[in-house]
Amino acid sequence: MSNLHQLAAQAVRQALESGRTVATAESLTAGMVSAVLADTPGASGMLQGGVVAYQNSVKDAVLHVPADLLARVGSVDPDVARAMAAGARSALGADVGLSTTGVAGPEAHDGKPVGRVYIGIATAAGTAGFEYSFTGSRPDIRAAACAAALERLLEALSA
């Protein structure tokens, strides 16, 4: 079992034990987080759904990330990650919203370097954004972002 699948299995188990549901909003991971959660038996009891919001227009229209925020800071920002997570939580009716946004490369984006990633978490208690800097190939960075998102989800489910 891969590390990603081990993290997902822990998250599914914790969510089921605590009776909480999860929704994802993914940009650079483009559905990897929800897919690895769905690979886990029992995921249907906790995974509400996910939004792949690769374009800013989707972040705005579907997840209600403020257009002025996107225009001001770009898509790779902790405030955008927080807003994406809150948008997923609201749109999909979940207890926990989880988001990913970042630069997988090969080029920098919105003035942010390759490997810069933000993970957002939204719960009834509020939102948080976490910054990471990963190295490696595009697939390496996306996998590292997926793992970081699952780790943050585990923390949120433990709270």
PDB file of C-alpha atoms in Angstrom:
ATOM      1  CA  MET A   1       0.000   0.000   0.000  1.00  0.00           C
ATOM      2  CA  SER A   2       1.406   3.392  -0.960  1.00  0.00           C
ATOM      3  CA  ASN A   3       1.963   6.158   1.561  1.00  0.00           C
ATOM      4  CA  LEU A   4      -0.883   8.126  -0.069  1.00  0.00           C
ATOM      5  CA  HIS A   5      -3.242   5.196   0.341  1.00  0.00           C
ATOM      6  CA  GLN A   6      -2.153   4.682   3.965  1.00  0.00           C
ATOM      7  CA  LEU A   7      -2.877   8.354   4.719  1.00  0.00           C
ATOM      8  CA  ALA A   8      -6.227   8.128   2.918  1.00  0.00           C
ATOM      9  CA  ALA A   9      -7.196   4.974   4.817  1.00  0.00           C
ATOM     10  CA  GLN A  10      -6.428   6.735   8.125  1.00  0.00           C
ATOM     11  CA  ALA A  11      -8.472   9.775   7.060  1.00  0.00           C
ATOM     12  CA  VAL A  12     -11.448   7.688   5.965  1.00  0.00           C
ATOM     13  CA  ARG A  13     -11.353   5.728   9.220  1.00  0.00           C
ATOM     14  CA  GLN A  14     -11.121   8.887  11.357  1.00  0.00           C
ATOM     15  CA  ALA A  15     -13.927  10.600   9.447  1.00  0.00           C
ATOM     16  CA  LEU A  16     -16.193   7.571   9.773  1.00  0.00           C
ATOM     17  CA  GLU A  17     -15.411   7.172  13.486  1.00  0.00           C
ATOM     18  CA  SER A  18     -16.175  10.836  14.145  1.00  0.00           C
ATOM     19  CA  GLY A  19     -19.199  10.928  11.838  1.00  0.00           C
ATOM     20  CA  ARG A  20     -17.766  13.749   9.731  1.00  0.00           C
ATOM     21  CA  THR A  21     -17.890  14.336   6.003  1.00  0.00           C
ATOM     22  CA  VAL A  22     -15.248  15.776   3.683  1.00  0.00           C
ATOM     23  CA  ALA A  23     -15.314  17.745   0.428  1.00  0.00           C
ATOM     24  CA  THR A  24     -12.345  18.671  -1.736  1.00  0.00           C
ATOM     25  CA  ALA A  25     -11.465  21.608  -3.970  1.00  0.00           C
ATOM     26  CA  GLU A  26      -8.407  20.819  -6.041  1.00  0.00           C
ATOM     27  CA  SER A  27      -6.375  22.885  -8.443  1.00  0.00           C
ATOM     28  CA  LEU A  28      -2.854  21.519  -8.950  1.00  0.00           C
ATOM     29  CA  THR A  29      -3.798  18.018  -7.769  1.00  0.00           C
ATOM     30  CA  ALA A  30      -6.770  17.936 -10.187  1.00  0.00           C
ATOM     31  CA  GLY A  31      -8.758  15.303  -8.316  1.00  0.00           C
ATOM     32  CA  MET A  32      -5.899  13.194  -6.913  1.00  0.00           C
ATOM     33  CA  VAL A  33      -6.936  13.797  -3.301  1.00  0.00           C
ATOM     34  CA  SER A  34     -10.553  12.781  -3.809  1.00  0.00           C
ATOM     35  CA  ALA A  35      -9.477   9.843  -6.004  1.00  0.00           C
ATOM     36  CA  VAL A  36      -7.109   8.411  -3.395  1.00  0.00           C
ATOM     37  CA  LEU A  37      -9.780   8.854  -0.712  1.00  0.00           C
ATOM     38  CA  ALA A  38     -12.294   7.073  -2.967  1.00  0.00           C
ATOM     39  CA  ASP A  39      -9.835   4.183  -3.434  1.00  0.00           C
ATOM     40  CA  THR A  40     -10.411   3.419   0.253  1.00  0.00           C
ATOM     41  CA  PRO A  41     -13.241   1.078   1.256  1.00  0.00           C
ATOM     42  CA  GLY A  42     -15.826   3.018   3.252  1.00  0.00           C
ATOM     43  CA  ALA A  43     -15.104   6.340   1.545  1.00  0.00           C
ATOM     44  CA  SER A  44     -18.736   6.626   0.467  1.00  0.00           C
ATOM     45  CA  GLY A  45     -19.600   7.186   4.117  1.00  0.00           C
ATOM     46  CA  MET A  46     -17.465  10.325   4.394  1.00  0.00           C
ATOM     47  CA  LEU A  47     -16.543  11.766   0.973  1.00  0.00           C
ATOM     48  CA  GLN A  48     -19.226  14.195  -0.165  1.00  0.00           C
ATOM     49  CA  GLY A  49     -17.504  15.024  -3.463  1.00  0.00           C
ATOM     50  CA  GLY A  50     -14.901  17.220  -5.011  1.00  0.00           C
ATOM     51  CA  VAL A  51     -14.449  20.134  -7.364  1.00  0.00           C
ATOM     52  CA  VAL A  52     -11.504  20.294  -9.752  1.00  0.00           C
ATOM     53  CA  ALA A  53     -11.061  24.051 -10.048  1.00  0.00           C
ATOM     54  CA  TYR A  54      -8.072  24.361 -12.346  1.00  0.00           C
ATOM     55  CA  GLN A  55      -9.127  27.719 -13.794  1.00  0.00           C
ATOM     56  CA  ASN A  56      -9.730  30.877 -11.780  1.00  0.00           C
ATOM     57  CA  SER A  57     -13.150  31.226 -13.418  1.00  0.00           C
ATOM     58  CA  VAL A  58     -14.166  27.940 -11.744  1.00  0.00           C
ATOM     59  CA  LYS A  59     -12.666  28.987  -8.416  1.00  0.00           C
ATOM     60  CA  ASP A  60     -14.845  32.111  -8.607  1.00  0.00           C
ATOM     61  CA  ALA A  61     -18.080  30.719 -10.085  1.00  0.00           C
ATOM     62  CA  VAL A  62     -18.274  27.353  -8.316  1.00  0.00           C
ATOM     63  CA  LEU A  63     -16.279  27.816  -5.100  1.00  0.00           C
ATOM     64  CA  HIS A  64     -17.043  31.530  -4.622  1.00  0.00           C
ATOM     65  CA  VAL A  65     -13.406  32.541  -4.254  1.00  0.00           C
ATOM     66  CA  PRO A  66     -13.646  36.339  -4.607  1.00  0.00           C
ATOM     67  CA  ALA A  67     -12.654  37.488  -8.099  1.00  0.00           C
ATOM     68  CA  ASP A  68     -10.907  40.541  -6.640  1.00  0.00           C
ATOM     69  CA  LEU A  69      -8.757  38.267  -4.441  1.00  0.00           C
ATOM     70  CA  LEU A  70      -7.785  36.150  -7.457  1.00  0.00           C
ATOM     71  CA  ALA A  71      -7.010  39.301  -9.465  1.00  0.00           C
ATOM     72  CA  ARG A  72      -4.910  40.720  -6.631  1.00  0.00           C
ATOM     73  CA  VAL A  73      -2.873  37.686  -5.505  1.00  0.00           C
ATOM     74  CA  GLY A  74      -3.313  35.087  -8.251  1.00  0.00           C
ATOM     75  CA  SER A  75      -4.414  31.514  -7.707  1.00  0.00           C
ATOM     76  CA  VAL A  76      -1.427  30.354  -5.635  1.00  0.00           C
ATOM     77  CA  ASP A  77      -1.988  31.986  -2.267  1.00  0.00           C
ATOM     78  CA  PRO A  78      -2.946  30.918   1.272  1.00  0.00           C
ATOM     79  CA  ASP A  79      -6.085  33.097   1.230  1.00  0.00           C
ATOM     80  CA  VAL A  80      -7.175  31.454  -2.027  1.00  0.00           C
ATOM     81  CA  ALA A  81      -6.567  28.008  -0.499  1.00  0.00           C
ATOM     82  CA  ARG A  82      -8.702  28.949   2.521  1.00  0.00           C
ATOM     83  CA  ALA A  83     -11.482  30.327   0.304  1.00  0.00           C
ATOM     84  CA  MET A  84     -11.415  27.219  -1.906  1.00  0.00           C
ATOM     85  CA  ALA A  85     -11.730  24.950   1.141  1.00  0.00           C
ATOM     86  CA  ALA A  86     -14.599  27.024   2.524  1.00  0.00           C
ATOM     87  CA  GLY A  87     -16.274  27.011  -0.885  1.00  0.00           C
ATOM     88  CA  ALA A  88     -16.052  23.223  -1.161  1.00  0.00           C
ATOM     89  CA  ARG A  89     -17.371  22.778   2.378  1.00  0.00           C
ATOM     90  CA  SER A  90     -20.331  25.024   1.635  1.00  0.00           C
ATOM     91  CA  ALA A  91     -21.116  23.891  -1.923  1.00  0.00           C
ATOM     92  CA  LEU A  92     -20.934  20.195  -1.084  1.00  0.00           C
ATOM     93  CA  GLY A  93     -22.404  20.316   2.414  1.00  0.00           C
ATOM     94  CA  ALA A  94     -19.432  18.806   4.229  1.00  0.00           C
ATOM     95  CA  ASP A  95     -18.065  19.124   7.732  1.00  0.00           C
ATOM     96  CA  VAL A  96     -14.506  19.597   6.429  1.00  0.00           C
ATOM     97  CA  GLY A  97     -13.379  21.322   3.246  1.00  0.00           C
ATOM     98  CA  LEU A  98      -9.901  20.543   1.924  1.00  0.00           C
ATOM     99  CA  SER A  99      -8.154  22.380  -0.912  1.00  0.00           C
ATOM    100  CA  THR A 100      -4.941  22.352  -2.912  1.00  0.00           C
ATOM    101  CA  THR A 101      -3.432  25.080  -5.042  1.00  0.00           C
ATOM    102  CA  GLY A 102       0.135  25.521  -6.200  1.00  0.00           C
ATOM    103  CA  VAL A 103       2.757  25.426  -8.917  1.00  0.00           C
ATOM    104  CA  ALA A 104       3.756  21.987 -10.197  1.00  0.00           C
ATOM    105  CA  GLY A 105       5.973  23.371 -12.947  1.00  0.00           C
ATOM    106  CA  PRO A 106       7.837  23.407 -15.137  1.00  0.00           C
ATOM    107  CA  GLU A 107       7.389  27.227 -15.069  1.00  0.00           C
ATOM    108  CA  ALA A 108       6.733  29.628 -12.200  1.00  0.00           C
ATOM    109  CA  HIS A 109       3.130  30.900 -12.039  1.00  0.00           C
ATOM    110  CA  ASP A 110       1.669  34.162 -10.719  1.00  0.00           C
ATOM    111  CA  GLY A 111       5.113  35.081  -9.419  1.00  0.00           C
ATOM    112  CA  LYS A 112       5.282  31.924  -7.313  1.00  0.00           C
ATOM    113  CA  PRO A 113       8.165  29.453  -7.758  1.00  0.00           C
ATOM    114  CA  VAL A 114       7.803  25.869  -8.904  1.00  0.00           C
ATOM    115  CA  GLY A 115       7.024  23.709  -5.876  1.00  0.00           C
ATOM    116  CA  ARG A 116       5.094  26.356  -3.907  1.00  0.00           C
ATOM    117  CA  VAL A 117       1.885  24.757  -2.645  1.00  0.00           C
ATOM    118  CA  TYR A 118      -0.905  25.877  -0.332  1.00  0.00           C
ATOM    119  CA  ILE A 119      -3.311  23.530   1.417  1.00  0.00           C
ATOM    120  CA  GLY A 120      -6.558  24.939   2.770  1.00  0.00           C
ATOM    121  CA  ILE A 121      -8.767  23.503   5.503  1.00  0.00           C
ATOM    122  CA  ALA A 122     -12.251  24.731   6.421  1.00  0.00           C
ATOM    123  CA  THR A 123     -14.305  23.497   9.367  1.00  0.00           C
ATOM    124  CA  ALA A 124     -17.069  24.950  11.528  1.00  0.00           C
ATOM    125  CA  ALA A 125     -14.260  26.462  13.628  1.00  0.00           C
ATOM    126  CA  GLY A 126     -12.865  28.475  10.702  1.00  0.00           C
ATOM    127  CA  THR A 127     -10.319  28.233   7.919  1.00  0.00           C
ATOM    128  CA  ALA A 128      -6.558  27.802   7.735  1.00  0.00           C
ATOM    129  CA  GLY A 129      -3.969  27.854   4.972  1.00  0.00           C
ATOM    130  CA  PHE A 130      -0.615  26.087   5.009  1.00  0.00           C
ATOM    131  CA  GLU A 131       2.425  26.789   2.837  1.00  0.00           C
ATOM    132  CA  TYR A 132       4.777  24.165   1.441  1.00  0.00           C
ATOM    133  CA  SER A 133       7.788  24.171  -0.842  1.00  0.00           C
ATOM    134  CA  PHE A 134       8.363  20.901  -2.675  1.00  0.00           C
ATOM    135  CA  THR A 135      11.049  19.846  -5.141  1.00  0.00           C
ATOM    136  CA  GLY A 136      11.157  17.338  -7.942  1.00  0.00           C
ATOM    137  CA  SER A 137       9.280  16.701 -11.147  1.00  0.00           C
ATOM    138  CA  ARG A 138       5.728  17.827 -11.850  1.00  0.00           C
ATOM    139  CA  PRO A 139       4.332  14.418 -10.778  1.00  0.00           C
ATOM    140  CA  ASP A 140       6.543  14.467  -7.655  1.00  0.00           C
ATOM    141  CA  ILE A 141       5.227  17.884  -6.612  1.00  0.00           C
ATOM    142  CA  ARG A 142       1.604  16.882  -7.247  1.00  0.00           C
ATOM    143  CA  ALA A 143       2.050  13.668  -5.200  1.00  0.00           C
ATOM    144  CA  ALA A 144       3.729  15.591  -2.366  1.00  0.00           C
ATOM    145  CA  ALA A 145       0.847  18.087  -2.377  1.00  0.00           C
ATOM    146  CA  CYS A 146      -1.645  15.234  -2.219  1.00  0.00           C
ATOM    147  CA  ALA A 147       0.178  13.717   0.768  1.00  0.00           C
ATOM    148  CA  ALA A 148       0.338  17.099   2.525  1.00  0.00           C
ATOM    149  CA  ALA A 149      -3.397  17.594   1.970  1.00  0.00           C
ATOM    150  CA  LEU A 150      -4.182  14.177   3.460  1.00  0.00           C
ATOM    151  CA  GLU A 151      -1.942  14.943   6.455  1.00  0.00           C
ATOM    152  CA  ARG A 152      -3.765  18.250   7.039  1.00  0.00           C
ATOM    153  CA  LEU A 153      -7.096  16.453   6.698  1.00  0.00           C
ATOM    154  CA  LEU A 154      -5.996  13.972   9.378  1.00  0.00           C
ATOM    155  CA  GLU A 155      -5.100  16.871  11.682  1.00  0.00           C
ATOM    156  CA  ALA A 156      -8.486  18.505  11.098  1.00  0.00           C
ATOM    157  CA  LEU A 157     -10.312  15.243  11.766  1.00  0.00           C
ATOM    158  CA  SER A 158      -8.322  14.782  14.997  1.00  0.00           C
ATOM    159  CA  ALA A 159      -9.316  18.201  16.333  1.00  0.00           C
TER     160      ALA A 159
END
